[in-house]
Amino acid sequence: MTETRTTCPYCGVGCGVIARVDADEVSVRGDESHPANRGRLCVKGSALGETTGLAGRLLYPEVDDQPVSWDHALDTAGSRLREIIDIHGPQAVAFYASGQLLTEDYYAANKLMKGFIGAANIDTNSRLCMSSAVVGYKRAFGEDIVPCSYDDIEQTDLVVLVGSNAAWTHPVLYQRLVQARNANPAMKVVVIDPRRTATCDIADLHLDLAPGSDAGLFVGLLNAIDGEEGDAQQLAHDWPLARVAAFCGLAEEAVATFYAWFIAAPRAVTLYTMGINQSVSGSDKCNAIINVHLASGKIGRSGCGPFSLTGQPNAMGGREVGGLANQLAAHMNFTPDDLSRVARFWGSERLAQTPGLMAVELFDAIARGEVKAVWIMGTNPAVSLPDSHAVCQALAACPLVMVSEVMRDTDTSRFAHIRFPALGWGEKDGTVTNSERRISRQRSFLPAPGEAKPDWWIIARIAQQLGHGAAFAWDHPHAIFAEHAALSAFENHGERVFNLAELASLTRAQWDGLVPWQWPIDPEALTRARRVPVVPQTHGATPDALYPFILNSGRIRDQWHTMTRTGYVPRLMQHRDEPTVDISPADAARLGVQDGQLARISSARGLMVARAQINSGQRAGELFAPMHWNSCFSRQGKINALVEGRCDPHSGQPESKQTAVRLMPWQPAWQGELYSRDELPLPSSVCWWRKATAGVLRLTLAGDKPLLAWLMAHCTGQGWQLQVAQVGDRSSLLAWLDGTLMLGYWEGSALPTLAQSYIEQAFRSAPQQLAERHALLNGQSPGEQVDQGRIICSCFSIGENAIREAIAEGCDSAAALGAKLRCGTNCGSCVPELKAMLCVKA
Ligand SMILES: Nc1nc2c(c(=O)[nH]1)N[C@H]1C(S)=C(S)[C@@H](COP(=O)(O)OP(=O)(O)OC[C@H]3O[C@@H](n4cnc5c(=O)[nH]c(N)nc54)[C@H](O)[C@@H]3O)O[C@H]1N2
Ligand SMILES: Nc1nc2c(c(=O)[nH]1)N[C@H]1C(S)=C(S)[C@@H](COP(=O)(O)OP(=O)(O)OC[C@H]3O[C@@H](n4cnc5c(=O)[nH]c(N)nc54)[C@H](O)[C@@H]3O)O[C@H]1N2
Ligand code: SF4
Ligand SMILES: [Mo]
């Protein structure tokens, strides 16, 4: 048994984790000594041990779909890249990296592209995430500095959450807030979000403003603060209360209450994330928020500040190494002094002199044939970029697509000519920086599987192929970290706040043992801040008679992005196992949509199918669907097929939160459940959703063209024996091979209710008695069947039905439910849902 202190690879809270390996079993618990979480973990963090298996992993390099040796893969990649550079120049090559790479990997990628290939075409998924926040900070402070810490949330009088569903997306930080508020009943919490989310659970005030209207709210607040005159203040005079209320679609009293609280609070923190950043005017919205903190003096002291929470585990590290196409390394810019400094430090004569292509432009350039080689590392753009049909077409037409991945099959890797197997969490070694600028170690505690290698190693080998080996001759991530830290200190003279001089001379052993370390900010730096004038704009979507709804998108509690790591874990799919579309009761009634019914949502770009959820927390005229589902987990479940690539002109960040769409209820001819030992080539007319089950493939299906005959032909074609039943509109089919159950299928005009766990069991050990097989064919278990309902508490697998029963029996608070069933007592992220169920009863 060994225990290793490391860091969670999911969200930007950056929780410390203690991983324990017992024989082959990995288990994790929160690290009490880590300042970010002090021992707590959320559901995703707690389930990390269940994600370290090797199923689905990419374990060997592949060239043109054939497994090959590293030598062969590197030679081929090197010669194909050299050929493109020789003929078309370095601008024809691009890297698309990720805020989930470690700092060392990220530094290496940036150095190779900007410093040695000599074009700045390296951009990252942080463009879709943090780039507006970066522009906001740089315009205000002259540098990308986040002037807050998690402690501020505990030492404040007012917390404003804007465009953040932290209860689900930064759960441990949210739990810290819940605790702080319990400890200080005078503290107030305001949530600003068009939807009523789980985060609203602790809100004293929820402002369900019109989508995209946040800048109006904050410019109006600046006006109300009545601070020092200047351009920003001047513009704010045009935004009296009545105008703000009309612009935001809010009641004047609600806006006035928010303003009064903000002005009266001695200290206030504003937490903001994707509801602000992912907008055509996201940068301006960030500055509108920063301005009210500057004007009211709520900045640069404890309990105060404009706090942009980072999404990914190392979004901040990416900003430090200059992973975006329009920055240089170590918070330097494309200015003559910085260019010369970086070139001297790297000993390069080829350093890119102008900014490169930003994510959306980059894929447009691939589509136009200008970029001919792209290397994608640690991100899944075929799912996460807007207008995904166009992205897929661009990738399909690109002469050289290289992908560094941990998984064999992703929507993006399907387009790859060369696949590099990367080490994953638990195997790789390096550092990450969280939202509060705290650098923590991710340590390896598992052996490298197959031929997988660290991302930095792959980059350094390709550098060697391109003739730059000497500048990439590191033998360990520690050497890269030391170089990165030294660059941050190089000729700094206090000009750049980001300065890791203190860490530049760590020995390998010291780096290995590094305890979480927050890089300091000199409060002086904040006093030079500038108030950027902001003219509020609304979103760029243009709803009309054909596409009357605004489609919003975001995260659900237990899934991580494109699901490559969380979508195969049964425990994490219990909460939501299909893409849903939330619709207001009024719109549902008008369109005749029933709760749980399927719906088709379409925009001018594409279509998705999701199950309708009637939600009174959803404004009329707006819809919400999760960002997670993709072609590996569904047919037509991908929201970015609909989203247009409109971007903020300053940050290049796409407006992922607002798209004009229409919704039509879909009553398919049949719906079914399919269990199978193997993948099968379903006809393209069938819609399906993959469910996470142990050991067997389970799909929920729906369609208009009959499927049963196709399935029967498929099974007989395999030489399996069939057992078929048809009663009324219901059909079922079992396929056997020598007493082993190979496939089971149940269909009806409505989705059949089945004894799921009995069926799963039958695939592990098939029932041999005729009566049992008959029950199975009917989708029932021979014994009594207990239906748990939707799982609410994923930590202890407590279902809706047990909770309703306990409420009926007298449990009248989340605490009482916890005492009886344990639900909500571990990570606490289901407490808002428990409370909602208690409310329905009341
Ligand atoms: N469970 C889970 N947690 C995650 C992630 C995950 O995939 N799963 N990903 C991580 C990453 S990378 C990120 S970036 C963060 C994102 O964290 P969040 O930003 O909290 O998450 P989202 O669900 O994308 O969006 C937040 C909210 O913005 C609201 N919103 C939409 N339009 C507007 C608007 O015009 N104004 C306002 N004020 N609000 C609006 C949405 O209704 C939504 O509730 O989460 C991180 N944490
Ligand atoms: N409509 C809509 N679209 C959105 C958003 C939204 O709210 N709405 N949010 C946007 C935001 S904020 C973000 S951050 C993006 C996220 O979108 P992506 O970055 O595309 O999503 P991930 O699933 O995190 O992709 C990470 C990939 O890296 C692989 N991987 C994991 N570990 C490693 C490793 O160590 N090395 C390598 N090489 N690969 C690894 C994973 O298997 C996975 O395929 O989505 C954006 N897209
Ligand atoms: S809050 Fe974020 S960092 Fe912490 S355990 Fe959950 S996903 Fe991991
Ligand atoms: Mo993100």
Coordinates of C-alpha atoms in Angstrom, one line a residue, residues 746 753-762 767 771-787:
W746 CA -36.7 -4.2 -25.3
T753 CA -39.4 0.2 -17.7
L754 CA -36.9 -2.6 -17.1
A755 CA -35.2 -4.3 -14.2
Q756 CA -31.9 -2.8 -15.2
S757 CA -29.7 -4.4 -12.5
Y758 CA -31.2 -7.9 -13.1
I759 CA -30.4 -7.5 -16.9
E760 CA -26.9 -6.4 -16.2
Q761 CA -26.5 -9.4 -13.8
A762 CA -27.8 -11.7 -16.6
P767 CA -30.2 -17.4 -16.1
A771 CA -39.0 -19.3 -16.3
E772 CA -36.1 -17.0 -15.5
R773 CA -35.3 -16.5 -19.1
H774 CA -38.9 -15.7 -19.8
A775 CA -39.0 -13.1 -17.1
L776 CA -35.8 -11.6 -18.6
L777 CA -37.4 -11.5 -22.0
N778 CA -40.2 -9.4 -20.4
G779 CA -37.5 -7.2 -18.9
Q780 CA -38.5 -8.2 -15.4
S781 CA -36.6 -9.9 -12.6
P782 CA -38.2 -13.1 -11.2
G783 CA -37.9 -11.6 -7.7
E784 CA -39.3 -8.4 -6.4
Q785 CA -38.1 -5.4 -8.2
V786 CA -37.1 -2.2 -6.4
D787 CA -37.0 0.9 -8.6

